[in-house]
Amino acid sequence: MDCGFHAREWISHAFCQWFVNEAVTAYGSDSQMTSLLDQMDVFVLPVFNVDGYVFTHTNNRMWRKTRSRNAGSSCLGTDPNRNFNAGWCTTGASTNPCSETYCGTAPESEIESKNLADFIRKNKSIIKAYITIHSYSQLLLFPYSYTYELAADHDELMAVAKGASSALRSLYGTVYTSGPGAPTIYPAAGGSDDWAYDLGVKYSYTFELRDEGQYGFLLPESQIKPTCEETMLAVKYIAAHVQKNLY
């Protein structure tokens, strides 16, 4: 599970920290978390886009991309979620370095993308699920985003997403929409979830956390705790399904 692909999506970073704290404090008392951790390892990358995240604290709260230099351009950064080798730069991405959705010079041109991809490739035999946390829009997405074609496991992925969304909604009534990326939000090539799925990680999900636009990326501090609490329920639902359906 990773958080903080896009620097300004601060609720994402908060969730990874929340998850780790819950895991280490609830182990032994919460039966679901105990069973999960007894049977599975969870690799958590709390801040994927470190340089971008720092920049949102020091210079520009609304920065999205990485902070890498682009040859021949004064514009910095690549959109890391357009930088994976999944229909790379074919749709919903830009070849202009000044664009918010710049796909980079090649797949994995960004050190952040390459390191994550290398880690998943190296551990592919034991990685059964990939969850990437973004904001905002209240969506639970799965492949594909680079094409409108349905994934081979579409029916199962949709059923699990709907179950997870229902678990999330049970706490505070927050409504999520589930579906494949392209028709549900917009077509976008080069995403990490599509790439992981095509590599063979069947349970590949993208969360778009609160809210639906009232505050957007500037979600108030008062919503951090409820957002993390409800999202935990969805992540645990997905994990429980993976536990029972190893492949």
Coordinates of C-alpha atoms in Angstrom, one line a residue:
M1 CA 0.0 0.0 0.0
D2 CA 1.3 3.4 -0.9
C3 CA 0.2 7.0 -0.1
G4 CA 1.2 10.4 -1.3
F5 CA 1.7 9.8 -5.1
H6 CA 0.4 13.4 -5.6
A7 CA 1.9 15.8 -3.2
R8 CA -1.2 18.0 -2.4
E9 CA -3.4 15.0 -1.5
W10 CA -2.5 15.3 2.2
I11 CA -5.3 13.1 3.5
S12 CA -3.6 10.2 1.7
H13 CA -0.3 10.5 3.6
A14 CA -2.3 10.7 6.8
F15 CA -4.1 7.4 6.1
C16 CA -0.9 5.4 5.7
Q17 CA 0.3 6.7 9.1
W18 CA -3.1 5.9 10.6
F19 CA -3.0 2.4 9.1
V20 CA 0.4 1.6 10.6
N21 CA -0.6 3.0 14.0
E22 CA -3.7 0.9 13.9
A23 CA -1.8 -2.2 12.9
V24 CA 0.7 -2.0 15.6
T25 CA -1.7 -1.0 18.4
A26 CA -4.7 -3.2 17.5
Y27 CA -2.6 -6.3 16.9
G28 CA -3.6 -8.8 19.6
S29 CA -6.8 -7.1 20.6
D30 CA -8.6 -6.6 17.2
S31 CA -9.3 -10.1 15.9
Q32 CA -9.4 -9.1 12.2
M33 CA -6.2 -7.1 12.3
T34 CA -4.5 -9.9 14.3
S35 CA -5.6 -12.6 11.8
L36 CA -4.5 -10.3 8.9
L37 CA -1.0 -9.7 10.3
D38 CA -0.6 -13.3 11.4
Q39 CA -1.1 -14.5 7.8
M40 CA 0.1 -11.6 5.7
D41 CA 2.9 -9.1 5.5
V42 CA 1.8 -5.5 4.7
F43 CA 4.3 -3.3 3.0
V44 CA 3.5 0.4 3.5
L45 CA 5.1 3.3 1.7
P46 CA 3.7 6.3 3.6
V47 CA 5.1 9.1 1.4
F48 CA 5.8 8.0 -2.2
N49 CA 6.5 11.5 -3.6
V50 CA 8.8 12.8 -0.9
D51 CA 10.2 15.9 -2.7
G52 CA 6.7 17.0 -3.9
Y53 CA 5.3 16.6 -0.4
V54 CA 8.0 18.7 1.2
F55 CA 7.3 21.4 -1.5
T56 CA 3.6 21.5 -0.5
H57 CA 4.8 22.5 3.0
T58 CA 7.4 25.0 2.0
N59 CA 6.3 26.6 -1.3
N60 CA 3.1 25.6 -3.0
R61 CA 0.3 23.7 -1.1
M62 CA -1.3 22.7 -4.4
W63 CA 1.8 21.1 -6.0
R64 CA 1.0 17.7 -7.5
K65 CA 3.9 16.2 -9.4
T66 CA 7.4 15.1 -8.5
R67 CA 10.2 17.8 -8.4
S68 CA 12.6 16.4 -11.0
R69 CA 14.2 18.6 -13.7
N70 CA 13.0 18.3 -17.2
A71 CA 15.6 18.8 -20.0
G72 CA 14.9 21.8 -22.2
S73 CA 12.1 23.1 -19.9
S74 CA 12.0 25.4 -16.9
C75 CA 8.9 23.4 -15.7
L76 CA 9.7 20.9 -13.0
G77 CA 8.2 17.5 -12.3
T78 CA 6.4 14.5 -13.7
D79 CA 3.0 13.1 -12.7
P80 CA 4.1 9.8 -11.2
N81 CA 0.7 8.3 -11.8
R82 CA 1.2 8.7 -15.5
N83 CA 4.7 7.3 -15.4
F84 CA 4.1 3.6 -15.2
N85 CA 4.3 1.2 -18.2
A86 CA 0.5 0.7 -18.6
G87 CA -0.6 2.1 -21.9
W88 CA 2.0 4.8 -21.1
C89 CA 1.1 8.3 -22.4
T90 CA -1.7 7.1 -24.7
T91 CA -4.6 8.8 -23.0
G92 CA -5.3 11.3 -20.2
A93 CA -1.6 12.2 -20.0
S94 CA 0.5 15.0 -21.5
T95 CA 3.9 15.2 -23.2
N96 CA 4.2 18.8 -22.1
P97 CA 6.6 19.1 -19.1
C98 CA 4.5 22.0 -17.8
S99 CA 1.4 20.0 -17.6
E100 CA 0.0 18.6 -14.4
T101 CA -0.3 15.2 -16.1
Y102 CA 3.1 15.1 -17.8
C103 CA 3.9 11.5 -18.4
G104 CA 7.7 11.9 -18.2
T105 CA 10.3 11.0 -20.9
A106 CA 9.7 7.2 -20.6
P107 CA 7.9 4.8 -18.3
E108 CA 9.6 4.8 -14.9
S109 CA 11.7 7.9 -15.8
E110 CA 11.0 9.1 -12.2
I111 CA 13.2 7.6 -9.5
E112 CA 10.1 7.2 -7.3
S113 CA 8.2 5.2 -9.9
K114 CA 11.2 3.1 -10.7
N115 CA 11.9 2.3 -7.1
L116 CA 8.2 1.2 -6.5
A117 CA 8.1 -0.8 -9.7
D118 CA 11.4 -2.5 -8.9
F119 CA 10.1 -3.4 -5.4
I120 CA 6.9 -4.9 -6.7
R121 CA 8.7 -6.8 -9.5
K122 CA 11.2 -8.2 -7.0
N123 CA 8.5 -9.3 -4.6
K124 CA 5.9 -10.2 -7.2
S125 CA 5.6 -13.8 -6.0
I126 CA 4.4 -12.7 -2.6
I127 CA 2.4 -9.6 -3.4
K128 CA -1.3 -10.5 -3.7
A129 CA -2.8 -7.0 -3.5
Y130 CA -1.8 -3.5 -4.3
I131 CA -3.7 -0.5 -2.8
T132 CA -2.8 3.1 -3.7
I133 CA -4.4 6.0 -1.8
H134 CA -5.2 9.3 -3.4
S135 CA -7.8 12.1 -3.0
Y136 CA -10.3 13.4 -3.6
S137 CA -13.7 12.2 -5.0
Q138 CA -14.9 9.3 -2.8
L139 CA -14.2 6.6 -5.3
L140 CA -12.9 3.0 -5.1
L141 CA -11.3 2.3 -8.5
F142 CA -9.8 -0.7 -10.1
P143 CA -8.4 -1.5 -13.6
Y144 CA -8.5 -0.3 -16.2
S145 CA -7.9 3.4 -16.6
Y146 CA -5.8 3.3 -19.8
T147 CA -8.6 1.4 -21.7
Y148 CA -12.3 1.0 -21.5
E149 CA -11.9 -2.7 -21.8
L150 CA -13.0 -4.6 -18.7
A151 CA -10.3 -6.4 -16.7
A152 CA -10.3 -10.2 -16.8
D153 CA -11.3 -10.2 -13.1
H154 CA -13.8 -7.4 -13.5
D155 CA -16.7 -9.1 -11.7
E156 CA -14.8 -10.1 -8.7
L157 CA -13.0 -6.8 -8.4
M158 CA -16.3 -5.0 -8.6
A159 CA -17.9 -7.2 -6.0
V160 CA -15.0 -6.7 -3.6
A161 CA -15.1 -2.9 -4.3
K162 CA -18.8 -2.7 -3.6
G163 CA -18.4 -4.7 -0.4
A164 CA -15.5 -2.5 0.7
S165 CA -17.5 0.7 -0.1
S166 CA -20.4 -0.7 1.9
A167 CA -18.1 -1.3 4.9
L168 CA -16.8 2.2 4.7
R169 CA -20.3 3.7 4.5
S170 CA -21.4 1.8 7.6
L171 CA -19.4 4.1 9.9
Y172 CA -20.3 7.7 8.9
G173 CA -22.6 7.3 5.9
T174 CA -19.9 8.4 3.5
V175 CA -20.9 7.3 0.0
Y176 CA -18.3 5.9 -2.4
T177 CA -18.7 5.0 -6.0
S178 CA -17.0 1.8 -7.3
G179 CA -15.8 0.9 -10.7
P180 CA -13.1 0.7 -13.3
G181 CA -11.0 3.9 -13.6
A182 CA -11.7 4.9 -17.2
P183 CA -15.5 5.0 -17.1
T184 CA -15.8 5.9 -13.4
I185 CA -13.5 9.0 -13.3
Y186 CA -11.6 9.5 -16.6
P187 CA -9.3 7.7 -18.9
A188 CA -5.7 7.9 -17.7
A189 CA -2.7 5.9 -18.9
G190 CA 0.4 5.1 -17.0
G191 CA -1.2 4.5 -13.6
S192 CA 0.4 2.3 -11.0
D193 CA -2.8 0.3 -10.3
D194 CA -3.1 -0.8 -14.0
W195 CA 0.6 -1.5 -14.2
A196 CA 0.5 -3.7 -11.0
Y197 CA -2.6 -5.6 -12.3
D198 CA -1.0 -6.3 -15.7
L199 CA 2.0 -7.5 -13.8
G200 CA -0.2 -10.1 -12.1
V201 CA -1.3 -8.5 -8.9
K202 CA -5.0 -9.3 -9.1
Y203 CA -6.4 -7.2 -6.3
S204 CA -5.3 -3.8 -7.4
Y205 CA -7.2 -0.8 -6.1
T206 CA -7.1 3.0 -6.1
F207 CA -8.9 4.9 -3.3
E208 CA -9.9 8.5 -3.9
L209 CA -10.6 9.6 -0.4
R210 CA -12.9 12.5 0.9
D211 CA -14.4 14.7 -0.1
E212 CA -16.4 15.3 -3.3
G213 CA -15.1 18.9 -3.9
Q214 CA -16.4 21.1 -1.0
Y215 CA -12.8 21.3 0.4
G216 CA -11.1 19.2 -2.2
F217 CA -7.4 18.8 -1.5
L218 CA -7.7 21.3 1.5
L219 CA -9.7 18.8 3.6
P220 CA -10.0 20.3 7.1
E221 CA -8.1 18.7 10.0
S222 CA -11.5 17.8 11.6
Q223 CA -12.1 15.3 8.9
I224 CA -8.7 13.4 9.1
K225 CA -9.8 11.0 11.9
P226 CA -13.3 10.1 10.4
T227 CA -11.8 9.7 7.0
C228 CA -9.1 7.4 8.3
E229 CA -11.5 5.4 10.5
E230 CA -13.9 4.7 7.6
T231 CA -11.1 3.9 5.1
M232 CA -9.6 1.4 7.5
L233 CA -12.9 -0.6 7.3
A234 CA -12.7 -0.7 3.5
V235 CA -9.0 -1.7 3.4
K236 CA -9.6 -4.4 6.0
Y237 CA -12.5 -5.7 3.9
I238 CA -10.3 -6.0 0.9
A239 CA -7.5 -7.6 2.9
A240 CA -9.9 -10.2 4.4
H241 CA -11.1 -11.1 0.9
V242 CA -7.5 -11.5 -0.3
Q243 CA -6.7 -13.7 2.7
K244 CA -9.5 -16.1 1.7
N245 CA -8.8 -16.0 -2.0
L246 CA -5.0 -16.4 -2.3
Y247 CA -3.8 -17.3 -5.8

